Every structure is written in structure tokens, then in C-alpha cells.
mmCIF file of N, CA and C in Angstrom:
data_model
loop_
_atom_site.group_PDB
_atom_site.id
_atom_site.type_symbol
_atom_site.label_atom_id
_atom_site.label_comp_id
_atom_site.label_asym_id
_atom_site.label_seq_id
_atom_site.Cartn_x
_atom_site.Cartn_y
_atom_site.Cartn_z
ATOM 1 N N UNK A 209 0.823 -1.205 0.000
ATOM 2 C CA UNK A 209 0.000 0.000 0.000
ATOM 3 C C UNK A 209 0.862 1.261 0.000
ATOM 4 N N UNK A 210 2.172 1.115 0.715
ATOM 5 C CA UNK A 210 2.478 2.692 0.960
ATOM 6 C C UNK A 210 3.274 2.662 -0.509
ATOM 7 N N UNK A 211 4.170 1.456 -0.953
ATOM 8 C CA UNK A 211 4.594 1.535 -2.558
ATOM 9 C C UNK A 211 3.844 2.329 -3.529
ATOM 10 N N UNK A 212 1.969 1.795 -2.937
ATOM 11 C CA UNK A 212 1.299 2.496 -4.440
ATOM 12 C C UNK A 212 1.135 3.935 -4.066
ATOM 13 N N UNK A 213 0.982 4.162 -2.819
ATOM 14 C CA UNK A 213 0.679 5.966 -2.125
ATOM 15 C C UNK A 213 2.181 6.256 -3.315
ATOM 16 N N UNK A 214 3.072 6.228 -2.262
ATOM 17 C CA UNK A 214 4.244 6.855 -3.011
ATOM 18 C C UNK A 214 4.139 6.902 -4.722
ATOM 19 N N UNK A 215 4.099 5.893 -5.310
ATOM 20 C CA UNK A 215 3.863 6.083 -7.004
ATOM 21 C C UNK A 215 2.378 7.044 -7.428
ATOM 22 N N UNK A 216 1.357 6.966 -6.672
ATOM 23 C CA UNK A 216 0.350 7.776 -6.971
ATOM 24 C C UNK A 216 0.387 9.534 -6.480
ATOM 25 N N UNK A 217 1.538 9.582 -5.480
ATOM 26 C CA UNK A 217 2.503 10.780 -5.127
ATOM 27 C C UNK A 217 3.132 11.120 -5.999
ATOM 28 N N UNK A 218 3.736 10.408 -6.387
ATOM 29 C CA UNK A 218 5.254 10.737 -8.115
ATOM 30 C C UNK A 218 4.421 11.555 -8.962
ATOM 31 N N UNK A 219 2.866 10.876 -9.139
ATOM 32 C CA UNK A 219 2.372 11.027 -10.268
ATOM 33 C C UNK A 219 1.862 12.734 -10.044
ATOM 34 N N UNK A 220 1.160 12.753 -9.064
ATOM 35 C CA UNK A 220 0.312 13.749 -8.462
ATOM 36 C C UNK A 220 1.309 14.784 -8.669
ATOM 37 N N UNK A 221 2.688 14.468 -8.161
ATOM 38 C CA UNK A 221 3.746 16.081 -8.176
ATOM 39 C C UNK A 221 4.173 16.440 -9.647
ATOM 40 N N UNK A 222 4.222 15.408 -10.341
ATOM 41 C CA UNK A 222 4.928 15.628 -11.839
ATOM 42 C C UNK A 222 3.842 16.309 -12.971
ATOM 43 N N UNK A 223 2.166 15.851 -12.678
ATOM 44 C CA UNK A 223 0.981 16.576 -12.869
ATOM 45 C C UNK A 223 1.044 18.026 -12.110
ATOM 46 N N UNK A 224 1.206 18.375 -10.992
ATOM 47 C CA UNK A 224 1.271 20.124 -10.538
ATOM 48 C C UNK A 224 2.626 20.753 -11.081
ATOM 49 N N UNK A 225 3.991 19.684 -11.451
ATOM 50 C CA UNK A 225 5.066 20.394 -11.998
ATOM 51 C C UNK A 225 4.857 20.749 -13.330
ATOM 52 N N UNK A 226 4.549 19.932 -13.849
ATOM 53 C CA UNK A 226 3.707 20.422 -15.105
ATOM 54 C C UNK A 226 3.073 21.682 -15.596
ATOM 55 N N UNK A 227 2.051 21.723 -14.488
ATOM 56 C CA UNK A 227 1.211 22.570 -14.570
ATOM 57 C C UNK A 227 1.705 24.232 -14.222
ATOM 58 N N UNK A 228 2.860 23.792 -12.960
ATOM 59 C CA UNK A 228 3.349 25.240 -12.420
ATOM 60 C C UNK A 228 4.816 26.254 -13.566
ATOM 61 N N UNK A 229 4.814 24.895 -14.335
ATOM 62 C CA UNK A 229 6.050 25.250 -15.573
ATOM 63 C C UNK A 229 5.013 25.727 -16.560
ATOM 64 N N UNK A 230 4.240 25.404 -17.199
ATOM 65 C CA UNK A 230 3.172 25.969 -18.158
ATOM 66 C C UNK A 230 2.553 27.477 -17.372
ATOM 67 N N UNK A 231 1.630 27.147 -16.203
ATOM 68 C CA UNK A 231 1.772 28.436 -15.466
ATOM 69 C C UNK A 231 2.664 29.734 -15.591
ATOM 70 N N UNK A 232 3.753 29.568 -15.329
ATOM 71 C CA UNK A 232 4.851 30.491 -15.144
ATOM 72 C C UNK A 232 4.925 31.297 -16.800
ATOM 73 N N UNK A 233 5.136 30.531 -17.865
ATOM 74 C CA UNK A 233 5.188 30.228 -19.700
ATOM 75 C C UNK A 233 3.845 31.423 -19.441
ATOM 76 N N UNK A 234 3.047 31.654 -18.808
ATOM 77 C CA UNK A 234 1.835 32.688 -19.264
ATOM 78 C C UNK A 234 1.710 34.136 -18.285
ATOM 79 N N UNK A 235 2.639 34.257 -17.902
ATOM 80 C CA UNK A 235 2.600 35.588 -17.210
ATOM 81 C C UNK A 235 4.208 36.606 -17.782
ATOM 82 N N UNK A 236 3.970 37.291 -16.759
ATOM 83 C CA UNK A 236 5.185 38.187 -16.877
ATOM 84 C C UNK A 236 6.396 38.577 -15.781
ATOM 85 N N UNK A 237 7.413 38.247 -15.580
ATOM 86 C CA UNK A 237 7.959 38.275 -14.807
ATOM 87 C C UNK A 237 8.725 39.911 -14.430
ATOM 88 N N UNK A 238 8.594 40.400 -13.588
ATOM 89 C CA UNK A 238 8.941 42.042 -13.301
ATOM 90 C C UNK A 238 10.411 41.979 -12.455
ATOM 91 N N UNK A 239 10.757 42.922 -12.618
ATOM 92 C CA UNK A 239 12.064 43.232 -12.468
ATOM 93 C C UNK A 239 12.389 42.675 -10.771
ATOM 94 N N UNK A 240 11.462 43.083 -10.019
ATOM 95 C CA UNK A 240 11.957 42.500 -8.957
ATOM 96 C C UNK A 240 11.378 40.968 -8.357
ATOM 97 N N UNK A 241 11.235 40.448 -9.233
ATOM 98 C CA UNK A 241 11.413 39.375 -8.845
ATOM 99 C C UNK A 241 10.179 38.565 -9.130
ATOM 100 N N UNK A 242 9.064 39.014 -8.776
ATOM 101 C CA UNK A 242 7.478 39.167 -8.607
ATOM 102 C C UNK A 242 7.420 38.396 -10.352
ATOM 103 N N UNK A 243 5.977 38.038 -9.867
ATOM 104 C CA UNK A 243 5.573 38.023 -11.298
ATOM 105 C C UNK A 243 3.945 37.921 -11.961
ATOM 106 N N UNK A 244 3.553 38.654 -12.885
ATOM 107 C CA UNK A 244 2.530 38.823 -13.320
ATOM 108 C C UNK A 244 1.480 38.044 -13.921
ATOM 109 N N UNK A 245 0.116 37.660 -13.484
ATOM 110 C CA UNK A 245 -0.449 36.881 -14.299
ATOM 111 C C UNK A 245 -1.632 37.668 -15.362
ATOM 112 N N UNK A 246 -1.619 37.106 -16.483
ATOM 113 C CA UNK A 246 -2.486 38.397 -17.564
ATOM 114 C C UNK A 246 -3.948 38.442 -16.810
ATOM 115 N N UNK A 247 -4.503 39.527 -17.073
ATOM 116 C CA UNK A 247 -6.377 39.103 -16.165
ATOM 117 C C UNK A 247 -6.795 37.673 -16.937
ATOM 118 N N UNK A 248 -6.579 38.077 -18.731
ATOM 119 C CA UNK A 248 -7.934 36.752 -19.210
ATOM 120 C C UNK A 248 -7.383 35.525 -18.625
ATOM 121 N N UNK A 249 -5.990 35.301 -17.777
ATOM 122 C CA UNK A 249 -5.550 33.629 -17.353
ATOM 123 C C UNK A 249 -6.634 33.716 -15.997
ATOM 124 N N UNK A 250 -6.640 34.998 -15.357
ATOM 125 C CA UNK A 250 -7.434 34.711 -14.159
ATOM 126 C C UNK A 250 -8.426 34.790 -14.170
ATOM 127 N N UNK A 251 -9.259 35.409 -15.275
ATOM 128 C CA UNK A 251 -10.492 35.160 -15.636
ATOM 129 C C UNK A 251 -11.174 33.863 -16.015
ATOM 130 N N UNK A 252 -10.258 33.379 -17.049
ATOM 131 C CA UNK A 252 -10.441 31.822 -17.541
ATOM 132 C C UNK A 252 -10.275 30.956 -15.652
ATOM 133 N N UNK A 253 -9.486 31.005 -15.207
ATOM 134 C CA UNK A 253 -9.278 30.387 -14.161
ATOM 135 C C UNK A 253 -9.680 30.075 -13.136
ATOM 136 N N UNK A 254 -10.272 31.063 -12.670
ATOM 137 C CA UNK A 254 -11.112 31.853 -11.574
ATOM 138 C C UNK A 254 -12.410 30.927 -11.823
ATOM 139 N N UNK A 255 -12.858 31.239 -13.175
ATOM 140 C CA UNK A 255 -14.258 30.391 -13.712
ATOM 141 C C UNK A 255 -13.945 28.778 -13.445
ATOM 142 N N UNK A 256 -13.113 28.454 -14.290
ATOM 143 C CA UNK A 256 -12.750 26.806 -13.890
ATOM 144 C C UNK A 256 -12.511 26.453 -13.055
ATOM 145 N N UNK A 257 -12.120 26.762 -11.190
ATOM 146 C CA UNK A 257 -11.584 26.698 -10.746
ATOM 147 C C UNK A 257 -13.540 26.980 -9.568
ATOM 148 N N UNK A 258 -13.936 27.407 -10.179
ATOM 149 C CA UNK A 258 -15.339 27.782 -9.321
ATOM 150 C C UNK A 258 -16.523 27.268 -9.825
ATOM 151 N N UNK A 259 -16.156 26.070 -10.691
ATOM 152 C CA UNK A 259 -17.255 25.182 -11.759
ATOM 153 C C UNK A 259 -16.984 23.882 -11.403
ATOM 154 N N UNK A 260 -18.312 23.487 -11.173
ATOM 155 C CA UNK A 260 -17.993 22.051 -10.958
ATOM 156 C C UNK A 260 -17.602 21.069 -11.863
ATOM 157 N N UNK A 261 -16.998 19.882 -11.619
ATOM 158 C CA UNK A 261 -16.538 18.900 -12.988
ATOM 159 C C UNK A 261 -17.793 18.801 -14.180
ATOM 160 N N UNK A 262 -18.930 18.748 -13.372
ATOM 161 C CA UNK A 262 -20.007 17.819 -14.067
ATOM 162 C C UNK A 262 -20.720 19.544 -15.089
ATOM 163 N N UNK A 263 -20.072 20.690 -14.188
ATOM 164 C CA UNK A 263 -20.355 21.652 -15.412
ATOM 165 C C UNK A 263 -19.348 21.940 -16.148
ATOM 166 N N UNK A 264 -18.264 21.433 -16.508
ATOM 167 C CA UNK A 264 -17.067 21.828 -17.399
ATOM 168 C C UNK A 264 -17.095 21.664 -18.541
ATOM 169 N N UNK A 265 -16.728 22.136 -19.571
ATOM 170 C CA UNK A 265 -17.416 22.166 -21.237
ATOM 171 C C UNK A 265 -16.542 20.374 -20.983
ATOM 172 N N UNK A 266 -16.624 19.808 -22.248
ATOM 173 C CA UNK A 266 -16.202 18.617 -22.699
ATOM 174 C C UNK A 266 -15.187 18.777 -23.018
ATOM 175 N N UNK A 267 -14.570 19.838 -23.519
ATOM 176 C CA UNK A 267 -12.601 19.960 -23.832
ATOM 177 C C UNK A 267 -11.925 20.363 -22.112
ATOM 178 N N UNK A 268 -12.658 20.661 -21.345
ATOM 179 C CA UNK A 268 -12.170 21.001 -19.978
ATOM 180 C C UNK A 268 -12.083 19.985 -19.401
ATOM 181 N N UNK A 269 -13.341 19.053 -19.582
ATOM 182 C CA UNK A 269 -13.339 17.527 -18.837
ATOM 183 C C UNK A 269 -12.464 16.786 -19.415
ATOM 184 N N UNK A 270 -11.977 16.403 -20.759
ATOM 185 C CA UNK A 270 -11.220 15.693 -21.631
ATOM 186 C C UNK A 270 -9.887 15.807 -20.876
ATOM 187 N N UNK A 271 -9.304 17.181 -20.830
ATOM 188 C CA UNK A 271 -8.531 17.633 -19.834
ATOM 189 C C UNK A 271 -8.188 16.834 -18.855
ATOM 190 N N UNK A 272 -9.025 16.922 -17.463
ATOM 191 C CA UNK A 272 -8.924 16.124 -16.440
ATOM 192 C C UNK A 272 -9.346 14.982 -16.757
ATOM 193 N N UNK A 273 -9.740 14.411 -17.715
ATOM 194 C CA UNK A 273 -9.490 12.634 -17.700
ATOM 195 C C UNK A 273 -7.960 12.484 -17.727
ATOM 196 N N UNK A 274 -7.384 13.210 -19.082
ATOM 197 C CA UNK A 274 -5.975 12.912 -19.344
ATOM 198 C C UNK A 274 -5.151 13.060 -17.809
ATOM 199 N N UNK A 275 -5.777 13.539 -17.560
ATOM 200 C CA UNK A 275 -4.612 13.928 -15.747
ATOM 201 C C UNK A 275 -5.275 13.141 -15.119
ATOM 202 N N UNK A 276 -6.408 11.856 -15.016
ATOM 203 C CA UNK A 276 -6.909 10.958 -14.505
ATOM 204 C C UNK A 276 -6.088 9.810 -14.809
ATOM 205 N N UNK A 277 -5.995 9.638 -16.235
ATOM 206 C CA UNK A 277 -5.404 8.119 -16.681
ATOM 207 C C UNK A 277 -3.630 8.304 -16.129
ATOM 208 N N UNK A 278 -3.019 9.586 -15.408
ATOM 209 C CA UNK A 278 -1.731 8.829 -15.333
ATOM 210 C C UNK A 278 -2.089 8.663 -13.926
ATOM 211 N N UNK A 279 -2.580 9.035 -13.323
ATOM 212 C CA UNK A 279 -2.962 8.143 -12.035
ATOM 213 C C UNK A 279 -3.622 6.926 -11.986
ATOM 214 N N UNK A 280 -4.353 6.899 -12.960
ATOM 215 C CA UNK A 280 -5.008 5.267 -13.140
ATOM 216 C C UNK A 280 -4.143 4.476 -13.938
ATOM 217 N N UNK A 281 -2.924 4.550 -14.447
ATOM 218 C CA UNK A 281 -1.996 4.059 -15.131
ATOM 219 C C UNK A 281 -0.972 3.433 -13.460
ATOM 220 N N UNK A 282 -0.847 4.244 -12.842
ATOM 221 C CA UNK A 282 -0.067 3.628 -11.668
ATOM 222 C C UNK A 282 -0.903 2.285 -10.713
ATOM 223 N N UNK A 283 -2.440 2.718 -11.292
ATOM 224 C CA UNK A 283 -3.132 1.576 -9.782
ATOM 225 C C UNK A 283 -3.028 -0.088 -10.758
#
């Protein structure tokens, strides 16, 4: 059991590293250090992020399957 925690962990961090490297790819980074996100990312975001799965268009859900099957690829 704790073998599969840990591999379903691997998976879980390499899915948010992912996500926080693409993240970063859409803003702006300012001189001191800080860095900017455009409004329409937090607009788009804000919405997805405050919608439930079962209301997410079908390219949003498609989405989180694909980030489903590498966790269901480890069980």
C-alpha cells in the first residue's frame, strides 16, 4: 500500500510540476522578482476553478481525464 501511495505521489507532483512550468510560460515576470499573471488567465481560471466537474465544457473535462489516466496508469 504505501509503494502504491508513493507512485500515486510521483504522479500527483509531476501533474502540478507540469502545470506550475506551463503556469509560469503565461505571465510576466517584473524586475523584482514578482511576477505577473495576464487578467484573461485569471479570468479563464477563476471560472474553472469555481465550476464544478459535471459543469465543465467537454474539452475542460477531456482535460482532467488525461490527468486521470496517469494516475489510473499507476493503480
Amino acid at each position: 500500500m504505501n509503494e502504491l501511495r508513493e507512485r500515486i505521489a510521483s504522479v500527483q507532483h509531476a501533474i502540478w510540476s507540469h502545470w506550475m512550468k506551463y503556469l509560469f510560460t503565461c505571465g510576466t515576470y517584473n524586475l523584482d522578482g514578482s511576477w505577473t499573471m495576464p487578467k484573461e488567465k485569471v479570468d479563464r481560471w477563476t471560472k474553472q476553478m469555481n465550476t464544478t466537474y459535471q459543469e465543465l465544457s467537454e474539452a475542460e473535462k477531456e482535460s482532467d481525464r488525461h490527468q486521470a489516466d496517469k494516475v489510473i496508469a499507476v493503480l
